[in-house]
XYZ file of C-alpha atoms in Angstrom:
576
model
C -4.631 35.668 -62.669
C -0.910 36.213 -62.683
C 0.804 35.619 -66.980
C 3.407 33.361 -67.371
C 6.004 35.807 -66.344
C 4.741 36.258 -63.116
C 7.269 35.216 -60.039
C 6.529 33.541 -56.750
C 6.807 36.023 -53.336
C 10.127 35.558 -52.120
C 11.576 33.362 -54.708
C 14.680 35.609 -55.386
C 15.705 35.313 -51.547
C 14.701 31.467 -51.100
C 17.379 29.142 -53.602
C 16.370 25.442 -53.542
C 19.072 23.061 -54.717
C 16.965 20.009 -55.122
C 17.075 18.966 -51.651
C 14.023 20.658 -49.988
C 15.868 23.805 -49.441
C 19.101 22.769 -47.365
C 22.505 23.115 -48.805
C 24.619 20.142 -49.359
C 28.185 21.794 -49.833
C 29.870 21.691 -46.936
C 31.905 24.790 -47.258
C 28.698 26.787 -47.196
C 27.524 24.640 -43.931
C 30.866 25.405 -42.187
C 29.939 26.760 -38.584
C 31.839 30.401 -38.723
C 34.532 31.734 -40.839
C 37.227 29.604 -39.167
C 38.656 26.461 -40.977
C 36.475 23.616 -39.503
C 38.686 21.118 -36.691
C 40.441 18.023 -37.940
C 38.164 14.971 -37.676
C 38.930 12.479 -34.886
C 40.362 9.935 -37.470
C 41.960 12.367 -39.529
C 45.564 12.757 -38.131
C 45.571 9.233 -37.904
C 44.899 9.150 -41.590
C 47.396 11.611 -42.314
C 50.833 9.293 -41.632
C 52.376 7.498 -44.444
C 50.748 3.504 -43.844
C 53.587 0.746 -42.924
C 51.485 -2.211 -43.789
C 50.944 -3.191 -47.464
C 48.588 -6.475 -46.185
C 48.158 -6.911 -42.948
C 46.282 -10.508 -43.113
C 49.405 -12.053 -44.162
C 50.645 -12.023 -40.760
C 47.321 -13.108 -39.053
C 47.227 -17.260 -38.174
C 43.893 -17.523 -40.288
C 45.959 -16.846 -43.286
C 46.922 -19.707 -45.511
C 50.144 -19.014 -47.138
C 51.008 -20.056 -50.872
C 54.037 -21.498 -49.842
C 55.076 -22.939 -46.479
C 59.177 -23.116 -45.678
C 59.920 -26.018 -43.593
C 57.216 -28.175 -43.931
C 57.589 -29.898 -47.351
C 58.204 -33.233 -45.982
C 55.032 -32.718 -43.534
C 52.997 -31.259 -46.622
C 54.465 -34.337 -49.121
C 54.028 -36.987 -46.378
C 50.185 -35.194 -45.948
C 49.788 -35.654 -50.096
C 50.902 -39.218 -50.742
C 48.357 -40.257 -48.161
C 45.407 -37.841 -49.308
C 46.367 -38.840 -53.500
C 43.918 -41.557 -52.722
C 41.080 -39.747 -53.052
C 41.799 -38.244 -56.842
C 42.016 -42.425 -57.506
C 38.509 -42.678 -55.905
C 39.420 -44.293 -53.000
C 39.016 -43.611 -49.239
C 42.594 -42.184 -47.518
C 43.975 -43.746 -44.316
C 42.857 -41.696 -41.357
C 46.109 -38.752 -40.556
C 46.962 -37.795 -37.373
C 49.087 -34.496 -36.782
C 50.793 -33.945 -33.542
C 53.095 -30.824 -32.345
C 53.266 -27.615 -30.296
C 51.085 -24.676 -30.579
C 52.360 -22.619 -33.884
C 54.221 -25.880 -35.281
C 52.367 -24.960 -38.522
C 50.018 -28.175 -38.146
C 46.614 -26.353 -39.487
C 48.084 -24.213 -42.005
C 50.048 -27.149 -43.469
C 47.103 -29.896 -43.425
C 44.382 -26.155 -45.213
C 47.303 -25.827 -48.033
C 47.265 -29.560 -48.643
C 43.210 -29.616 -49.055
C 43.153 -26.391 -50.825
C 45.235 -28.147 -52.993
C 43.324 -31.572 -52.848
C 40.038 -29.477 -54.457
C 41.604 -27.349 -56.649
C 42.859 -30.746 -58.365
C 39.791 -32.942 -58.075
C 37.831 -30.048 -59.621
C 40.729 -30.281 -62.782
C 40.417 -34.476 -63.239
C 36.434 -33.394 -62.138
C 36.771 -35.894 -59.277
C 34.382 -35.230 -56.504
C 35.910 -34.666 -53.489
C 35.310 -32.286 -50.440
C 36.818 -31.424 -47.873
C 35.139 -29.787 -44.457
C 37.043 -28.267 -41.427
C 36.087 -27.774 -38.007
C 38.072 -26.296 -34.997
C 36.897 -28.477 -32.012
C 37.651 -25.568 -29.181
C 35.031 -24.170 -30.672
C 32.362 -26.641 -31.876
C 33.445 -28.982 -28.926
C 30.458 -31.842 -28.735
C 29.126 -34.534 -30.683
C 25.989 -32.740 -31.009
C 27.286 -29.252 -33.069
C 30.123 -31.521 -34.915
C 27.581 -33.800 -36.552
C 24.992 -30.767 -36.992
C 27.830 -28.678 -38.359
C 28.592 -31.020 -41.118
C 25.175 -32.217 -41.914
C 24.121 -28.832 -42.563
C 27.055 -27.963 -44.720
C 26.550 -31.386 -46.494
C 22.831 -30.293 -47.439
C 23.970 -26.894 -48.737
C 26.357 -28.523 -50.814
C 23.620 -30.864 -52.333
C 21.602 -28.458 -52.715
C 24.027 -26.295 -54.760
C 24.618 -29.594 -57.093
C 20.603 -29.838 -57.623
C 20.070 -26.551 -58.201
C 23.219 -26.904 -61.074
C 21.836 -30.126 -62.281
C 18.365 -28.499 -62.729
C 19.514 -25.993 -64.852
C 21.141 -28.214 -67.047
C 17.967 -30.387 -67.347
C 16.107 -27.397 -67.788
C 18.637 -26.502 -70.557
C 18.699 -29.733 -71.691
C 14.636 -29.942 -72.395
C 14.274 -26.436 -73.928
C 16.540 -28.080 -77.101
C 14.397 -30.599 -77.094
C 11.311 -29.238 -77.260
C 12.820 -26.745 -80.015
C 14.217 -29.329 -82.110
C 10.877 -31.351 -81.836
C 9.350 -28.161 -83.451
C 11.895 -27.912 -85.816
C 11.659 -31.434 -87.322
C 7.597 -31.362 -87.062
C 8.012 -28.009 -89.104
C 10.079 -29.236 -91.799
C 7.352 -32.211 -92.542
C 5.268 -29.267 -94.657
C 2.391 -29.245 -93.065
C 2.842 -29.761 -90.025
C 2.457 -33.424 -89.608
C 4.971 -36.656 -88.715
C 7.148 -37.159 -92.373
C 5.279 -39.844 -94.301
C 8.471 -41.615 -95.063
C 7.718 -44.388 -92.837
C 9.547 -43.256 -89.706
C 7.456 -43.912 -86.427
C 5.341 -40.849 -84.908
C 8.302 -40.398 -82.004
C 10.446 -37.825 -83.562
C 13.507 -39.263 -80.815
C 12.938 -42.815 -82.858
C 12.966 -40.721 -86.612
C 16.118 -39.271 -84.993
C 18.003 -42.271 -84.977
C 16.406 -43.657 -88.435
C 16.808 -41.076 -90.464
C 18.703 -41.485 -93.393
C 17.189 -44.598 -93.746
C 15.198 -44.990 -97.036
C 11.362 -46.381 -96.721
C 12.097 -48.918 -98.789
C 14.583 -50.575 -96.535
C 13.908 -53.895 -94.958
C 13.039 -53.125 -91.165
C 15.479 -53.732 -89.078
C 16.059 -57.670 -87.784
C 16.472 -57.940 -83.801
C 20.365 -58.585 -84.570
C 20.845 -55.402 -85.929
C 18.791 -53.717 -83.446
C 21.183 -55.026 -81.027
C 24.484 -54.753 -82.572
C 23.312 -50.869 -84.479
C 25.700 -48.985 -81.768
C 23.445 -45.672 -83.283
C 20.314 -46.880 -80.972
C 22.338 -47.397 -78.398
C 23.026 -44.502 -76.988
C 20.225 -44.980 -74.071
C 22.657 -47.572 -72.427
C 25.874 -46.058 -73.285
C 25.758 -44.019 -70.252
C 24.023 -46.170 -67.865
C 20.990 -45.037 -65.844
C 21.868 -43.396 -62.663
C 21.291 -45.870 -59.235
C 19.077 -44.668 -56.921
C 20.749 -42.605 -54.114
C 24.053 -42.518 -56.350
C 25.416 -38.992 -57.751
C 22.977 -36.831 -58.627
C 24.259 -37.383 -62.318
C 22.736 -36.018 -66.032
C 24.440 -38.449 -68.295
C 27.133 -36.430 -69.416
C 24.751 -34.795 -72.014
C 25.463 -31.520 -74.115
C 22.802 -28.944 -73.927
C 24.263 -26.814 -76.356
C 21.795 -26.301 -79.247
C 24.232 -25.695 -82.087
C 26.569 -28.819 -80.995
C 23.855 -31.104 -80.952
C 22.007 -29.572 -84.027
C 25.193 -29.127 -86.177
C 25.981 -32.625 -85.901
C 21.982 -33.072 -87.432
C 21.745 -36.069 -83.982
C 18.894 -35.833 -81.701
C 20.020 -33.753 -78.434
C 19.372 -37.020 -76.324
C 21.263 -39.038 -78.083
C 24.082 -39.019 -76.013
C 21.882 -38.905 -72.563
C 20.464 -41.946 -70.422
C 16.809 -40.238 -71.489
C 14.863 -41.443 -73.837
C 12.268 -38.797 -73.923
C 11.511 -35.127 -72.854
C 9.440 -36.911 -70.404
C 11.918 -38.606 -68.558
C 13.854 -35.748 -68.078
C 10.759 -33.657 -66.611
C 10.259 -36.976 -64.414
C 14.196 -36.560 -63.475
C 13.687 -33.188 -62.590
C 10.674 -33.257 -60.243
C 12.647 -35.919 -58.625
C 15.749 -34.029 -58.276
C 12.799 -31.463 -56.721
C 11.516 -33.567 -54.599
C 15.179 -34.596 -53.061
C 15.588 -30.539 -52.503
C 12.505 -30.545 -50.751
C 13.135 -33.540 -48.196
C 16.542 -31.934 -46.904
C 16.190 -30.881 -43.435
C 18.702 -28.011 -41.868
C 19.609 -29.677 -38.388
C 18.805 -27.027 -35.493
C 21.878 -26.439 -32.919
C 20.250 -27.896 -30.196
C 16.990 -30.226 -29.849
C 17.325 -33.107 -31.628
C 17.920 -36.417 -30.507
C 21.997 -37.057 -31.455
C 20.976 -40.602 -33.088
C 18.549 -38.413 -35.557
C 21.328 -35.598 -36.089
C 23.659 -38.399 -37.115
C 21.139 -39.681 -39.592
C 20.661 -36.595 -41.211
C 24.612 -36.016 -41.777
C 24.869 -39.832 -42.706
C 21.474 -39.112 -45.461
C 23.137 -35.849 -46.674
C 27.395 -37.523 -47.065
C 25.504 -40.174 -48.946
C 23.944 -38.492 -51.285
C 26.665 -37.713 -53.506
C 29.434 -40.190 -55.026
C 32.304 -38.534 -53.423
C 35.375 -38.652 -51.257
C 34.645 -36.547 -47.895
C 38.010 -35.576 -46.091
C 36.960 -34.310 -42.429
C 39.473 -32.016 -40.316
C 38.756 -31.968 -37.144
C 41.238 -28.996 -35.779
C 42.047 -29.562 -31.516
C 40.692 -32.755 -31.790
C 41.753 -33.571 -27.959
C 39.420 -30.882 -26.784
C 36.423 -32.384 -28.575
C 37.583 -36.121 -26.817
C 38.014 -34.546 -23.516
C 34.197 -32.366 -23.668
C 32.355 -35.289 -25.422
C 34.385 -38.459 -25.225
C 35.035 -40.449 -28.212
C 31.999 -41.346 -29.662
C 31.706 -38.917 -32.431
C 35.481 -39.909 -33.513
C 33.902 -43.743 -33.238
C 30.896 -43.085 -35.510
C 32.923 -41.396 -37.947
C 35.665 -43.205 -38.163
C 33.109 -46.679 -38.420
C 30.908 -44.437 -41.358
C 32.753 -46.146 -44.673
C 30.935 -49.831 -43.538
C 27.564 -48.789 -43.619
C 28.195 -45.795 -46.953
C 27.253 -46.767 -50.667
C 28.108 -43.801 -51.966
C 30.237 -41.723 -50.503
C 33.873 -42.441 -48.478
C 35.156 -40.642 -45.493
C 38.772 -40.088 -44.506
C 39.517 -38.040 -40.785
C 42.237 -35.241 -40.680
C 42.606 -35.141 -36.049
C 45.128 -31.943 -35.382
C 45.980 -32.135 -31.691
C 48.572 -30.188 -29.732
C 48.301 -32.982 -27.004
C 51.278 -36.145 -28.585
C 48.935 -38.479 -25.765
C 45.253 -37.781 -26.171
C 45.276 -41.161 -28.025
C 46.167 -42.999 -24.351
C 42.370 -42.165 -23.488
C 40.536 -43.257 -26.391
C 38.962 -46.481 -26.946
C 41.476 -49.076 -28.530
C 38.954 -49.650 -31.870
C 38.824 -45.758 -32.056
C 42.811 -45.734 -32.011
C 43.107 -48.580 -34.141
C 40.946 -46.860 -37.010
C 41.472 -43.255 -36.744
C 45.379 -43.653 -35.942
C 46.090 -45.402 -39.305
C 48.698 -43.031 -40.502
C 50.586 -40.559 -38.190
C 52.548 -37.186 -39.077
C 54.774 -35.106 -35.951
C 55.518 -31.082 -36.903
C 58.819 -30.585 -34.615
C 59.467 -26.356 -33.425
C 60.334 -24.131 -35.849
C 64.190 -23.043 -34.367
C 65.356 -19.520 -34.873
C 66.537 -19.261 -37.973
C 63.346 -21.370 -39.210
C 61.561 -18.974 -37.789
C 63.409 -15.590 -39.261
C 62.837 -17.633 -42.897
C 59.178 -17.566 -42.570
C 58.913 -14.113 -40.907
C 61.259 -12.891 -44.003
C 58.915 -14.659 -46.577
C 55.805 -13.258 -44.489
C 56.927 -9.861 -44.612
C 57.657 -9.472 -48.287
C 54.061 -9.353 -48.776
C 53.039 -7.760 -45.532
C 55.106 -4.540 -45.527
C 55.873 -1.690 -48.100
C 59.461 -1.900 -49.231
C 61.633 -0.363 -46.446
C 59.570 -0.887 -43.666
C 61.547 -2.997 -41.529
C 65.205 -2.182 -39.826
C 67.818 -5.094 -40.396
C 67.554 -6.253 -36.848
C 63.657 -6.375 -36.510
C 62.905 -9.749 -37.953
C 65.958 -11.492 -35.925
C 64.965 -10.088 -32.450
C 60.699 -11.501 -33.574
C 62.405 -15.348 -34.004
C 64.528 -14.841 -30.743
C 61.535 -14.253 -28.883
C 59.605 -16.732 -30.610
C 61.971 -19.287 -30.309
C 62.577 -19.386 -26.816
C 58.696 -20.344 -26.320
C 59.112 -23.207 -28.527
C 59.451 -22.041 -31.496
C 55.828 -21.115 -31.928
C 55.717 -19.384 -35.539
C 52.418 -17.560 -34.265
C 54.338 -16.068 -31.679
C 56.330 -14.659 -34.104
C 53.645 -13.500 -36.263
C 51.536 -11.763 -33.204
C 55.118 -10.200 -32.375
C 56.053 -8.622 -36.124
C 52.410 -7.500 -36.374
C 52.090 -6.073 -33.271
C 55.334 -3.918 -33.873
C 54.271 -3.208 -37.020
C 50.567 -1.644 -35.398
C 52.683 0.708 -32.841
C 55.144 1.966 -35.505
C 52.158 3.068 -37.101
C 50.475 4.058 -34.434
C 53.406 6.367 -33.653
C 53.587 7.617 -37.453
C 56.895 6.443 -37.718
C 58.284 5.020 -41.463
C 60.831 2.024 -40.156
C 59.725 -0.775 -38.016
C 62.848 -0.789 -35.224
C 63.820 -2.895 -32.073
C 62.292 -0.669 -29.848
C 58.825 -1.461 -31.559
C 59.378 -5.382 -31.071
C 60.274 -4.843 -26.932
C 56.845 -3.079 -26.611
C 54.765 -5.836 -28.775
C 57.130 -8.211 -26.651
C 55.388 -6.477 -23.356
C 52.259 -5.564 -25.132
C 51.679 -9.127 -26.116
C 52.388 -10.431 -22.685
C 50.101 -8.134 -20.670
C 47.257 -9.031 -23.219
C 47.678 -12.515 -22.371
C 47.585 -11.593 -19.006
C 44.548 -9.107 -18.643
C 42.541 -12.031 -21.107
C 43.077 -14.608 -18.244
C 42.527 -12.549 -15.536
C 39.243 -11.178 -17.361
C 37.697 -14.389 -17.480
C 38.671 -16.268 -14.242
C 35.801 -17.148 -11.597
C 34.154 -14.551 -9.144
C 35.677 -16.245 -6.520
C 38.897 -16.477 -8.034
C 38.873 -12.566 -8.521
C 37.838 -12.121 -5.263
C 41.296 -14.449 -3.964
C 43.670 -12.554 -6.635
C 41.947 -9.019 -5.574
C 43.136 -9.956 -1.661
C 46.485 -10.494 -2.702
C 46.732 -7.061 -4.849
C 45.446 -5.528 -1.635
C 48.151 -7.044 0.766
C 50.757 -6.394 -1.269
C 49.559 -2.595 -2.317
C 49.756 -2.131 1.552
C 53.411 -2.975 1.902
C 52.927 -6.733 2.918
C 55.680 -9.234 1.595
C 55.776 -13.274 1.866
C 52.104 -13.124 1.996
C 50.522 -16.492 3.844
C 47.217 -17.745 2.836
C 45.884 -16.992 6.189
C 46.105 -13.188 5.532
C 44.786 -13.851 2.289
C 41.612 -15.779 3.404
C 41.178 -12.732 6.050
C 40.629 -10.139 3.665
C 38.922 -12.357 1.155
C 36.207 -12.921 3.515
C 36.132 -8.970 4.090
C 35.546 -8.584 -0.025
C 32.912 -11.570 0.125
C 30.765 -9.310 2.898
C 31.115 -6.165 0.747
C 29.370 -8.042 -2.539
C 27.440 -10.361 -0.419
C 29.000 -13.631 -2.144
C 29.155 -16.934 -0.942
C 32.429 -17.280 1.478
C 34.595 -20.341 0.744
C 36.457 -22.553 3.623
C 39.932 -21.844 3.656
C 41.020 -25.280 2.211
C 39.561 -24.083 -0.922
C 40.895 -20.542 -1.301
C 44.391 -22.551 -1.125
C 43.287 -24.531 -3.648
C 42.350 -21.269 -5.801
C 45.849 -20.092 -5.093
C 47.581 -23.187 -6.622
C 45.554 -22.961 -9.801
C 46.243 -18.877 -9.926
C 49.542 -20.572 -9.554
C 49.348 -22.608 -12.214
C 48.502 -19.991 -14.235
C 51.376 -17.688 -13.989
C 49.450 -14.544 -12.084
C 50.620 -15.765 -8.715
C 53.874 -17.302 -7.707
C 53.397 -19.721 -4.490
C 55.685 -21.376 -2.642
C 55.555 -23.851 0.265
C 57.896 -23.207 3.183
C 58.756 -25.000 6.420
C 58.181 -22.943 9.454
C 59.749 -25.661 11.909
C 57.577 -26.749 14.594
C 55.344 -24.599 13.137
C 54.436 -26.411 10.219
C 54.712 -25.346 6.938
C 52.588 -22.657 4.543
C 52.870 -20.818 1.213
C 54.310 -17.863 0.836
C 52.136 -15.989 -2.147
C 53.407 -13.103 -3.944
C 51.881 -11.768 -7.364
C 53.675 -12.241 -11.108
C 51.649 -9.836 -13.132
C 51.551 -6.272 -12.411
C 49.446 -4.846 -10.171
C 48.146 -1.496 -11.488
C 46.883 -3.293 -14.693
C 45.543 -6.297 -12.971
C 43.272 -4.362 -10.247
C 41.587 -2.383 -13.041
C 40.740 -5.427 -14.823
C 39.474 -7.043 -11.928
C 37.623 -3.561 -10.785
C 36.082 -3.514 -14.404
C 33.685 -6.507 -13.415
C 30.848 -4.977 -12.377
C 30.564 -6.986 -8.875
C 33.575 -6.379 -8.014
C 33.775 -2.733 -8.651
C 31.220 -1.840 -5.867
C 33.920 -2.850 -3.348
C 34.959 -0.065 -1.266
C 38.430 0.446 -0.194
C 39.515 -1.821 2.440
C 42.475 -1.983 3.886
C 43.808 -4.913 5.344
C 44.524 -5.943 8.839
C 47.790 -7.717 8.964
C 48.895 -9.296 12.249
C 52.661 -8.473 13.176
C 54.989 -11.245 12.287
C 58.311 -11.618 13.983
C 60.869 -12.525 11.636
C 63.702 -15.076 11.759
């Protein structure tokens, strides 16, 4: 039997640090003597950052201030004021160009519109919804009936607590009065056995004459039950107004429902399981599977619920008219006829000024009632909001003189889109840093300027057709092999090659033309129709995008990059 002295084989040549046995400092885990490599982000930690906040610049951001668009945003308030009065707004709609500041404008103006209803405690919400995305009846009534249920929910829960508060005093002052009785037992002054009805009579001797129905009626002390009013059913989920603070209601020596529509602690429990049971019959609408009629009862049950003005912006509102129609803008705008409760006013941001010409005339009539136009920003417009932008973005010193200037030039000759000139500062900024250098210059703002433009280009190309790729990946071969004035019979030749080599389905020529003219109408490919005399006429087809960059997009679709090289046949041409 080793003493307590005794030491453990090996123990001087095996150190544990608390960590079964492995060392945690990483100088002692260093691999050799030499100074362990740079980490892969390391250097690019190492330059001084340009950006101070870089979400400033991004469209999702919501400025505090907006230059140029006061008499939009005033125009916007005077209409929307309505609802702080209680009353439903006229229906806005807000035309202009892409980057006319139409959704950041109409988000500052509701942003504004809560912050204010919560100050005069006027309910009033307001829900947005970008149609390109959620683009059919279906998801926009689903969308808003589930955010309509989480927001009743959240009252319920509130309104539950306060209940809950509001019983606990109760209960506790009950205890309190039966406690100061002596023994016990109800006061034998000749106050009733309720101790809410000694409440209100106490002070009252025992030898005063019981009260005559007059008095009962005119005594404004026992009146308190009516004061308030008792809530309607399937009106706000509303408490009366009461104070569940113990030491207001106590210090005042009142009864803690005396200023509540309850006349017991039993009415309140009864309130509460039914506030429970409202919880419990909400019913989050699944994205697909229902029948629409049923999804639009559910979002009609759950706007209802609640006394409240509802302001709905619906963001691209042309796209969600040209997927779906315009029923959902019918049902909504038609909702305030058949609502007890609640009132609904539409917010429709469209970049289309004629997406109205397609909609039924009642839909037009209704949802039409007030319209606002956001003309392009010009250049100097634009140089004010990039100036007031970049205050915030960029650490002091940043920028060169001649950087913001050359962003609204660009921006302004694509009409005057202000996210243009956003994408364009932001994108300079990113390759200044990228390049560790400390001052944004002109040189940075020519390669966003390109950078931005062969994004665009690489995003369409990305997501065109098979068949389309197939069209615009005969055309980079012609012209790779020295071929000029392309025709769309050369074009169809090879195409049909590619279509063998992935085994795809081979189009008649009439409609690889008409997949020219929409690659046309895109920008990638410029085609133009030319007389050949007796010969009739044809396009001539020539790319706009560049071709290194555009193959190995198209090659990075997996179909496509099977495809060995071919190289075209071209029949000689004599020339004119």
């Amino acid at each position: 039997m080793s003493d307590d002295n005794s030491e453990t084989p090996g123990a001087d040549e095996v150190e544990l640090d608390g960590t079964h046995g492995f060392s945690t400092s990483l100088e002692e885990t260093a691999i050799g003597d030499d100074e362990p490599n740079q980490g892969l982000f390391d250097d690019l930690l190492s330059g001084e950052p340009i950006f101070e906040n870089k979400e400033v610049l991004r469209p999702s951001y919501t400025p505090h201030e907006l230059p140029h668009r006061n008499d939009q945003i005033n125009k916007m308030a005077t209409i929307l004021v309505a609802a702080l009065r209680g009353e439903t707004p006229s229906n806005i709609l807000i035309y202009g160009k892409t980057g006319t500041g139409k959704t950041a404008s109409a988000k500052f103006v509701s942003k504004e519109l809560e912050s204010t209803s919560q100050k005069y405690s006027v309910p009033c919400d307001v829900e947005y919804i970008n149609c390109e995305v959620t683009d059919t009846q279906y998801r926009v009534l689903a969308q808003l009936a589930n955010k309509f249920i989480e927001k009743n929910e959240a009252r319920i829960d509130e309104d539950i607590a306060s209940l809950e508060d509001l019983l606990e005093t109760v209960e506790r002052y009950e205890t309190e009065a039966s406690s100061q009785s002596g023994d016990g037992s109800p006061a034998d002054d000749g106050t009733s056995d309720d101790p809410f009805e000694s409440a209100v009579t106490r002070g009252r001797s025992a030898e005063d004459a019981p009260l005559t129905d007059d008095e009962k009626t005119d005594d404004s002390d026992v009146s308190f039950a009516t004061e308030t009013g008792a809530t309607s059913p399937g009106s706000a989920v509303e408490t009366g107004g009461y104070s569940s603070d113990p030491a207001e209601s106590e210090s005042a020596s009142a009864h803690p429902l005396e200023s509540t529509p309850f006349a017991s602690a039993a009415e309140i429990e009864e309130r509460i399981a039914s506030l429970e049971a409202d919880k419990e019959s909400f019913e989050e609408v699944p994205m697909t599977g229902w029948p629409t009629d049923r999804v639009y009862s559910v979002f009609f049950d759950a706007v209802d619920y609640d006394e409240r003005v509802v302001v709905i912006m619906l963001d691209e509102i042309d796209k969600l008219v040209e997927k779906s129609g315009d029923d959902t803008l019918y049902n909504l705008s038609r909702m305030n006829s058949e609502l007890e409760n609640s009132r609904v006013s539409i917010i429709g941001i469209s970049n289309d000024l004629k997406f109205t010409d397609f909609l039924d005339p009642r839909v037009k009539s209704s949802l039409g009632e007030e319209e606002i136009v956001f003309p392009p920003y010009d250049a100097n417009q634009l140089r004010d909001i990039l100036q007031h932008r970049s205050e915030v973005a960029f650490k002091a010193g940043a920028l060169s003189s001649d950087v913001i200037p050359l962003c609204a030039a660009f921006a302004a000759q694509e009409h005057g889109d202000a996210r243009r000139a956003l994408d364009l500062l932001r994108t300079a900024g990113e390759l200044a840093e990228r390049s560790q250098a400390e001052t944004i210059v002109e040189e940075h703002v020519r390669q966003a300027q390109d950078k931005i433009e062969l994004d665009r280009v690489v995003e369409v190309v990305r997501t065109l057709p098979t068949q389309s790729k197939l069209v615009l990946f005969a055309i980079i071969l012609l012209e790779k092999n020295g071929v000029h004035s392309i025709n769309t019979g050369e074009v169809f030749n090879i195409y049909k090659r590619l279509c063998e080599e992935i085994d795809a389905d081979v189009l008649t020529q009439r409609r690889v033309t008409d997949l020219i003219s929409e690659l046309d109408m895109l920008g990638i490919v410029n085609a133009v129709v030319v007389s050949k005399g007796r010969y009739g006429r044809t396009k001539e087809i020539s790319l706009s995008v560049p071709i290194d960059e555009t193959e190995a997009v198209l090659l990075s679709d997996s179909r496509l990059s099977n495809i060995d090289d071919i190289q075209p046949f071209v029949q000689a041409r004599f020339e004119n």
